[in-house]
mmCIF file of C-alpha atoms in Angstrom:
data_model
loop_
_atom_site.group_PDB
_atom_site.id
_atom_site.type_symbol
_atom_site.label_atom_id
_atom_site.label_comp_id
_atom_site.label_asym_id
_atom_site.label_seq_id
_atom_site.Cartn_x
_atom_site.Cartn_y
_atom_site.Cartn_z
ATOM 1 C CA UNK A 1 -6.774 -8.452 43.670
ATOM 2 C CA UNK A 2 -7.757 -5.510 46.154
ATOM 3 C CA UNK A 3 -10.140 -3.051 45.812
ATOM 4 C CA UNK A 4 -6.944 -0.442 45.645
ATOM 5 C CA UNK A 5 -5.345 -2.316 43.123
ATOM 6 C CA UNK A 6 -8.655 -2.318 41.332
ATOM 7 C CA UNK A 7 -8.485 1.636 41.574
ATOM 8 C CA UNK A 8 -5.521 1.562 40.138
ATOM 9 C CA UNK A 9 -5.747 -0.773 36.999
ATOM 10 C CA UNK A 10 -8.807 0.471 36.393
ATOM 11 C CA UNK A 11 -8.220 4.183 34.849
ATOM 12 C CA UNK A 12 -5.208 2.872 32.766
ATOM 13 C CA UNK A 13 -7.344 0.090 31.119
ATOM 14 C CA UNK A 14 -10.278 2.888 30.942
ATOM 15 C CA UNK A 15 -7.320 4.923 29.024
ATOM 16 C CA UNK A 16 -5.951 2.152 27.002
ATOM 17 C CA UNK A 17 -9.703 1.521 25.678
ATOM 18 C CA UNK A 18 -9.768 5.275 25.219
ATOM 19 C CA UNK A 19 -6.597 5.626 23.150
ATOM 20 C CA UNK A 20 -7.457 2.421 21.182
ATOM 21 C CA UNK A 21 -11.102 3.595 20.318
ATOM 22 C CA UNK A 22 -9.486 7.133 18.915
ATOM 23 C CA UNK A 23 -6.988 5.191 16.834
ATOM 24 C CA UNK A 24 -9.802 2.820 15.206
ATOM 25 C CA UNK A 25 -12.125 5.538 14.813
ATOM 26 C CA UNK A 26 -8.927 6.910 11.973
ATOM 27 C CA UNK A 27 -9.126 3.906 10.245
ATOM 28 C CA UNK A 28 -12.844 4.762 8.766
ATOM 29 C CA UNK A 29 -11.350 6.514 5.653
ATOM 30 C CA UNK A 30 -9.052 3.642 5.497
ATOM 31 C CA UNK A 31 -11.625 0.907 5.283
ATOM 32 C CA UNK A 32 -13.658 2.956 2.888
ATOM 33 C CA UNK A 33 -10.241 2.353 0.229
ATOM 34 C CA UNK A 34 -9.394 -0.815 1.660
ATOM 35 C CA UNK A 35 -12.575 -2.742 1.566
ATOM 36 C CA UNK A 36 -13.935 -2.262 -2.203
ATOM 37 C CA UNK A 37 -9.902 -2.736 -3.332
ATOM 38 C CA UNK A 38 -9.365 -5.706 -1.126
ATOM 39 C CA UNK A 39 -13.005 -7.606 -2.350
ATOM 40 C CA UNK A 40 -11.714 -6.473 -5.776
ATOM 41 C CA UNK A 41 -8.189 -8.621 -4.948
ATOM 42 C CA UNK A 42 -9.609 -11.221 -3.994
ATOM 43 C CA UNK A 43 -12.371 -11.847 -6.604
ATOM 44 C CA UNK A 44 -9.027 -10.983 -9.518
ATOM 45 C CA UNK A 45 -7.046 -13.805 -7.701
ATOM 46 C CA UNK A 46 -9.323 -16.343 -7.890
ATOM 47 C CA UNK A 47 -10.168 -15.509 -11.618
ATOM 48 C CA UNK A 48 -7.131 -15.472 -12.679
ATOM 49 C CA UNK A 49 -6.868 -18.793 -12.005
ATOM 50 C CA UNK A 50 -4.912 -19.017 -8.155
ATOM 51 C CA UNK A 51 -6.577 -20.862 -5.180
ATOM 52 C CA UNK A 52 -8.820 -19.068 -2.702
ATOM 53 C CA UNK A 53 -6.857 -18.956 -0.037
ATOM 54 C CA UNK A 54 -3.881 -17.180 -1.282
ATOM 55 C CA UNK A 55 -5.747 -13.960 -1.266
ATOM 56 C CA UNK A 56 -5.942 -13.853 2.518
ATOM 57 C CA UNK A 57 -2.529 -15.189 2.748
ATOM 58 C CA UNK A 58 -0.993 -12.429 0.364
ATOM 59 C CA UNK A 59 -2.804 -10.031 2.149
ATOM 60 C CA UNK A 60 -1.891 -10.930 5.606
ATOM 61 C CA UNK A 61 1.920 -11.933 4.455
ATOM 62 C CA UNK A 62 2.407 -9.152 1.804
ATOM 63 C CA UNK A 63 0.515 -6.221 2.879
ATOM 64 C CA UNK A 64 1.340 -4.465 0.049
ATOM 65 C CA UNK A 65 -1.407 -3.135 -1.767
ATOM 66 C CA UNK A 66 -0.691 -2.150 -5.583
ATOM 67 C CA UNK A 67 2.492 -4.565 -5.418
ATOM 68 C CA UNK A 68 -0.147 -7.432 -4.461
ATOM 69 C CA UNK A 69 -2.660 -6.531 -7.220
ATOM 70 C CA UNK A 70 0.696 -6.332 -10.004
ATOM 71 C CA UNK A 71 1.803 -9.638 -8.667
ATOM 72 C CA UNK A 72 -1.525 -11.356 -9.813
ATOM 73 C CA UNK A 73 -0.587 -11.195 -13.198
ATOM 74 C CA UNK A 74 3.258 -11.566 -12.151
ATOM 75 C CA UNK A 75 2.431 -15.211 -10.902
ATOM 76 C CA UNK A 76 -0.076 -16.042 -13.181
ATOM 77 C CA UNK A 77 2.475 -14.892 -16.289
ATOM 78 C CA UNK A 78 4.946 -17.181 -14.521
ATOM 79 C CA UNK A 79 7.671 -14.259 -14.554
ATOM 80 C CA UNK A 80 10.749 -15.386 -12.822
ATOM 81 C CA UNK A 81 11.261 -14.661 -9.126
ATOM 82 C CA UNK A 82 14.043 -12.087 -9.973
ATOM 83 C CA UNK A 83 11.769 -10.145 -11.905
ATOM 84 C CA UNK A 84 9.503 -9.832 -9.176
ATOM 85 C CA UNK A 85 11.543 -8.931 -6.750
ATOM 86 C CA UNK A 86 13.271 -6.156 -8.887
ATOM 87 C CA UNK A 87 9.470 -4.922 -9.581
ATOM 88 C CA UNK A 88 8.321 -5.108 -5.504
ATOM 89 C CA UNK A 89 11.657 -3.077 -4.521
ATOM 90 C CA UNK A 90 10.736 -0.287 -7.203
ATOM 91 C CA UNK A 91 7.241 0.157 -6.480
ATOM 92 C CA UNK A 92 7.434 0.143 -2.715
ATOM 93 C CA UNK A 93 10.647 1.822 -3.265
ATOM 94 C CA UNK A 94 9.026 5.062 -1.894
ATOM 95 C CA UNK A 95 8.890 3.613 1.826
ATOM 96 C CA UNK A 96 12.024 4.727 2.058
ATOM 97 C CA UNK A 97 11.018 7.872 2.192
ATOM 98 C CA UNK A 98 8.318 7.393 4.627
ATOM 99 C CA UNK A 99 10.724 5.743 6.847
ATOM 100 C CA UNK A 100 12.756 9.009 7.418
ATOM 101 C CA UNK A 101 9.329 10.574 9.496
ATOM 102 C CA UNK A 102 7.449 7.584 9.974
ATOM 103 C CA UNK A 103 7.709 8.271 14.448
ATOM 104 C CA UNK A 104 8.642 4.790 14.631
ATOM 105 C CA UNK A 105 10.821 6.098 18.232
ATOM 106 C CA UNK A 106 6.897 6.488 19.801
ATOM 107 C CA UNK A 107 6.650 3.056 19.417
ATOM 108 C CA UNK A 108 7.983 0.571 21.942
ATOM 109 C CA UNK A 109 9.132 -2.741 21.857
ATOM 110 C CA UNK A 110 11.185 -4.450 19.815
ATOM 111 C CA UNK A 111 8.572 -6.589 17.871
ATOM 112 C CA UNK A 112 6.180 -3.538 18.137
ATOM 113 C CA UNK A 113 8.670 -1.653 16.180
ATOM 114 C CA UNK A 114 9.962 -4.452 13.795
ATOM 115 C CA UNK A 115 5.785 -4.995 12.761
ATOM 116 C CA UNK A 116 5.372 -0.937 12.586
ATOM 117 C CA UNK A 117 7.888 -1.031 9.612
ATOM 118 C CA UNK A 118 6.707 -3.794 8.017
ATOM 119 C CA UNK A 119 2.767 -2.665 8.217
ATOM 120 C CA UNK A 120 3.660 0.956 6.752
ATOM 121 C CA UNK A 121 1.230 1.738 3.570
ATOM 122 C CA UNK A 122 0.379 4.891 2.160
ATOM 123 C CA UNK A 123 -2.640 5.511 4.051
ATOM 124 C CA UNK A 124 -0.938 4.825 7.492
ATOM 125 C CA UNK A 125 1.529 7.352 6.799
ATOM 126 C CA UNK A 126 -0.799 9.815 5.725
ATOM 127 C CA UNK A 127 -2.397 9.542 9.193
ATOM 128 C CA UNK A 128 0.292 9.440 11.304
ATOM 129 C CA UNK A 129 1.748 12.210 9.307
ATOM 130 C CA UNK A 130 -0.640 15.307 9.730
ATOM 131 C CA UNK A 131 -3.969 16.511 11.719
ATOM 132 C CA UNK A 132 -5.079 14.313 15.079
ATOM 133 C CA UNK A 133 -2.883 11.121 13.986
ATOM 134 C CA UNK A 134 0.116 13.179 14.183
ATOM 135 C CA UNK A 135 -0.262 13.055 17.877
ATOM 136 C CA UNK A 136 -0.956 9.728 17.905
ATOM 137 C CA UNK A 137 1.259 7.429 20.834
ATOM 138 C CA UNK A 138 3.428 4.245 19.918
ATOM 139 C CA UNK A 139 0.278 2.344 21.297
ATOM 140 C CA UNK A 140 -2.165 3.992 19.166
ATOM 141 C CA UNK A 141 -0.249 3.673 16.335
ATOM 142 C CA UNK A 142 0.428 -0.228 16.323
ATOM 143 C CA UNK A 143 -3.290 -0.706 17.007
ATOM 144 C CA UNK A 144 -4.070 2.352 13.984
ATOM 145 C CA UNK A 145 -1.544 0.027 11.418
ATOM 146 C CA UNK A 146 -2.652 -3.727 13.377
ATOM 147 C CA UNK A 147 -6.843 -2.871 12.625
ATOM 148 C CA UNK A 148 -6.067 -1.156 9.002
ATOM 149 C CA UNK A 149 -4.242 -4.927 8.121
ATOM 150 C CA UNK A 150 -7.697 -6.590 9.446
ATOM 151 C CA UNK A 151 -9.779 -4.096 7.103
ATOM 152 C CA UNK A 152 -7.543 -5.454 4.132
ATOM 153 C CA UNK A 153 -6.871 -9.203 5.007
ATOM 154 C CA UNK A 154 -10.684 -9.678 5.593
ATOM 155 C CA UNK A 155 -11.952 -8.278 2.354
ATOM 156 C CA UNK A 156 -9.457 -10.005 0.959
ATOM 157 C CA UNK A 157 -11.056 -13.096 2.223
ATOM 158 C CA UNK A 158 -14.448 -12.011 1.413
ATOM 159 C CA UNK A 159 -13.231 -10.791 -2.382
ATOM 160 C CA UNK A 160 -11.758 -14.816 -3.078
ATOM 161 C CA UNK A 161 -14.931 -16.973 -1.367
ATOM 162 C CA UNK A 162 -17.201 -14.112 -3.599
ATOM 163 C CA UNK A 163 -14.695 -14.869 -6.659
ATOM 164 C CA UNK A 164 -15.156 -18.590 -6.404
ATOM 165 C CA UNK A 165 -19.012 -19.054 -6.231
ATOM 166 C CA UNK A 166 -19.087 -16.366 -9.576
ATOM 167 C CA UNK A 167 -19.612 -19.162 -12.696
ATOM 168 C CA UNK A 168 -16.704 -18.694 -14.825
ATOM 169 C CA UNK A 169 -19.108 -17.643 -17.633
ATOM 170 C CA UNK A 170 -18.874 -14.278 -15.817
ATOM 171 C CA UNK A 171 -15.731 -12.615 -17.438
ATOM 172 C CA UNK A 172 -13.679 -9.316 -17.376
ATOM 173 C CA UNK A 173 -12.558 -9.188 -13.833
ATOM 174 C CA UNK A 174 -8.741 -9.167 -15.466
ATOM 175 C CA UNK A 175 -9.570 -5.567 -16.113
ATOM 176 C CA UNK A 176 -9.760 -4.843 -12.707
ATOM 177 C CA UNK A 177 -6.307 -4.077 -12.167
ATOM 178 C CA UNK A 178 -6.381 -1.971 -15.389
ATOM 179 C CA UNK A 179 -9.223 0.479 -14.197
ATOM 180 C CA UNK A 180 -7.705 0.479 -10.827
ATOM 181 C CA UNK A 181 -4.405 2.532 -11.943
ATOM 182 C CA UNK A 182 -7.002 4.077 -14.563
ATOM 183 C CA UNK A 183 -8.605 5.765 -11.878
ATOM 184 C CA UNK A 184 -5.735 6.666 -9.883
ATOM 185 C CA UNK A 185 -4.075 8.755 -12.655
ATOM 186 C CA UNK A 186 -7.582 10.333 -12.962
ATOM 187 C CA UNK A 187 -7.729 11.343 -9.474
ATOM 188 C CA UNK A 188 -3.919 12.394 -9.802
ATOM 189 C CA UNK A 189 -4.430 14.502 -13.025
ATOM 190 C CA UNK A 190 -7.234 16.030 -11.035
ATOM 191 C CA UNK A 191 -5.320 17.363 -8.349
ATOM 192 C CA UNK A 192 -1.826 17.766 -9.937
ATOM 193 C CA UNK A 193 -2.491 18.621 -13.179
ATOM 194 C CA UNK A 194 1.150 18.156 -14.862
ATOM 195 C CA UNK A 195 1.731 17.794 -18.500
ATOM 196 C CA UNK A 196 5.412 17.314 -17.866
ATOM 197 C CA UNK A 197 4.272 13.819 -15.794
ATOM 198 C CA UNK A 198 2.024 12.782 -18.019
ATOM 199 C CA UNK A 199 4.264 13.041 -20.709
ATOM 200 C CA UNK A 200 7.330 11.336 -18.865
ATOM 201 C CA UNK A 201 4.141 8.234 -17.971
ATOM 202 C CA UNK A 202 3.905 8.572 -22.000
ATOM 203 C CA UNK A 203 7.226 8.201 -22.411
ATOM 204 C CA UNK A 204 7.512 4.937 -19.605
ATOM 205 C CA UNK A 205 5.031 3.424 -22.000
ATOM 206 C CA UNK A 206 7.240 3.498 -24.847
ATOM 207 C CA UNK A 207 10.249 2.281 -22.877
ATOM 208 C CA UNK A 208 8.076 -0.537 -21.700
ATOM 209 C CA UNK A 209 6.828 -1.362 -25.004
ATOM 210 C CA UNK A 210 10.602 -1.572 -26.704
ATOM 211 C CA UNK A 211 12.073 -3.235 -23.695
ATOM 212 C CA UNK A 212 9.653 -6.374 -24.647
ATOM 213 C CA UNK A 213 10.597 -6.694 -27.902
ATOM 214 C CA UNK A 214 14.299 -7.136 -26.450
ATOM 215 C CA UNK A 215 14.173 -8.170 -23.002
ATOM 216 C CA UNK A 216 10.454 -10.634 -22.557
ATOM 217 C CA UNK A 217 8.535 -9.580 -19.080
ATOM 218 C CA UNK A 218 10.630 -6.683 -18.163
ATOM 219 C CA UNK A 219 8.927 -4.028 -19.540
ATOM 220 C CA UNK A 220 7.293 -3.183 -16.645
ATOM 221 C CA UNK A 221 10.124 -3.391 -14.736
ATOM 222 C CA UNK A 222 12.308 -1.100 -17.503
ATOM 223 C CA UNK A 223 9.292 1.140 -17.533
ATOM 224 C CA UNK A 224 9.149 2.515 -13.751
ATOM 225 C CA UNK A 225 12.688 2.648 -13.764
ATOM 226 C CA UNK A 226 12.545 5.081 -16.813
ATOM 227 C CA UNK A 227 9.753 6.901 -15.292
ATOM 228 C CA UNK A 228 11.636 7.149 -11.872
ATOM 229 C CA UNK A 229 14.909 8.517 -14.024
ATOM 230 C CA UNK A 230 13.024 11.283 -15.336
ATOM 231 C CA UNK A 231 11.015 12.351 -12.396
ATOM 232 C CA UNK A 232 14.396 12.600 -10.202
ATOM 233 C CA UNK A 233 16.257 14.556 -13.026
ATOM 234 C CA UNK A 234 12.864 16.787 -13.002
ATOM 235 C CA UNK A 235 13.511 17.035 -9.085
ATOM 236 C CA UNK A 236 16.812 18.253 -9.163
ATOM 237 C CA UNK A 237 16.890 20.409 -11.822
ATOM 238 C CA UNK A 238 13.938 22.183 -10.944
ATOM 239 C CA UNK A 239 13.478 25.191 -8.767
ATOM 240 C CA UNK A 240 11.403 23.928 -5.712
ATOM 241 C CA UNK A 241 8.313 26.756 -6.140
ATOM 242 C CA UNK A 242 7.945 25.094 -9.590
ATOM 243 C CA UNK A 243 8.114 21.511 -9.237
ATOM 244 C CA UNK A 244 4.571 20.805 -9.053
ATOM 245 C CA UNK A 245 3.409 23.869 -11.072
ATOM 246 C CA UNK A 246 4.554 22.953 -14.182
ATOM 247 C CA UNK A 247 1.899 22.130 -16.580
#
């Protein structure tokens, strides 16, 4: 190569490193949700009975978060593939929505592109969707979504080899996934303080609880759908400066 050439390559791998570096520096707040949740996985999948490895693999495969910790006890309950599938389409069912801003046109290349919908979460739409990640390029963003899948997959990882060294005299780790949603209605109540949703979560419970006595392991799936019926109607028939004022 000649020293012009050199001149040449050399600012756009400068920038490249650049633009990388700014999208990995977003990830920090990322890690800080994905690390402690992804150690807590993988220690709940190995307790619950499932080899090692298939917290890595689920995590890498999946990439689902809350779907992945739900399918735990899915698998381990030995609910029937249809059930699971009807319960991983109406969980991640709001990825739809994301999909309609998600600036999946910055992106280029068709496997690029095809990985950029598949690696969409909650937290990389949040930082693609407002402040400095707003202006993130196609570039930045597959290496923004490609680094926040290493921060899960690994403690993942970490979470099962932890989980299988811990003597099995050591219990309670099934209540992980409990406390988990636990502490995200806290935080929700916190900063949307609705009685009209927590009363429509009340009434999912319910549901839930009457669809097993008819219909065994779809309570959770007759639940979310009940839940997701009444927050719709609430949608629509609301005016939009009240919909999250009531209380």
């Amino acid at each position: 190569m000649t020293q012009s050439q050199h001149r040449s390559f050399g600012p756009m791998h400068s920038s490249r490193a650049a633009e990388a570096a700014q999208a990995i520096r977003l990830t920090a707040p990322v890690a800080m949700a994905y690390v402690p949740l992804g150690l807590a996985f993988g220690v709940l999948m190995v307790k619950s009975g499932i080899a090692w490895y298939w917290a890595p693999l689920s995590a890498l495969l999946i990439f689902a978060g809350s779907i992945e910790f739900l399918a735990v006890g899915l698998i381990a309950g030995g609910v029937p593939f249809l059930q699971v599938l009807v319960t991983s389409f109406v969980v991640n069912f709001r990825h739809l929505f994301y999909g309609l801003s998600f600036p999946l046109e910055r992106i280029s290349g068709r496997w690029a592109k095809a990985y950029g919908v598949w690696a969409l979460t909650d937290e990389t739409y949040a930082i693609t969707a407002a402040g400095v990640g707003s202006r993130l390029n196609g570039f930045q963003i597959t290496v923004l979504q490609v680094v926040s899948h290493v921060w899960w997959a690994s403690a993942a990882l970490v979470g099962a080899l932890v989980g299988a060294i811990i003597p099995a005299s050591i219990v309670g780790f099934g209540f992980a996934l409990t406390a988990m949603f636990i502490t995200l209605l806290v935080d929700s109540l916190r900063n949307h303080p609705s009685r009209f949703q927590l009363a429509a979560a009340a009434g999912s419970i319910v549901v839930a609880v009457a669809a097993e006595q008819l219909w065994t392991n779809w309570f959770l799936i007759c639940g979310l759908l009940f839940y997701v019926a009444v927050m719709t109607m609430h949608y629509l028939v609301t005016p939009a400066a009240k919909r999250m004022t009531l209380s």
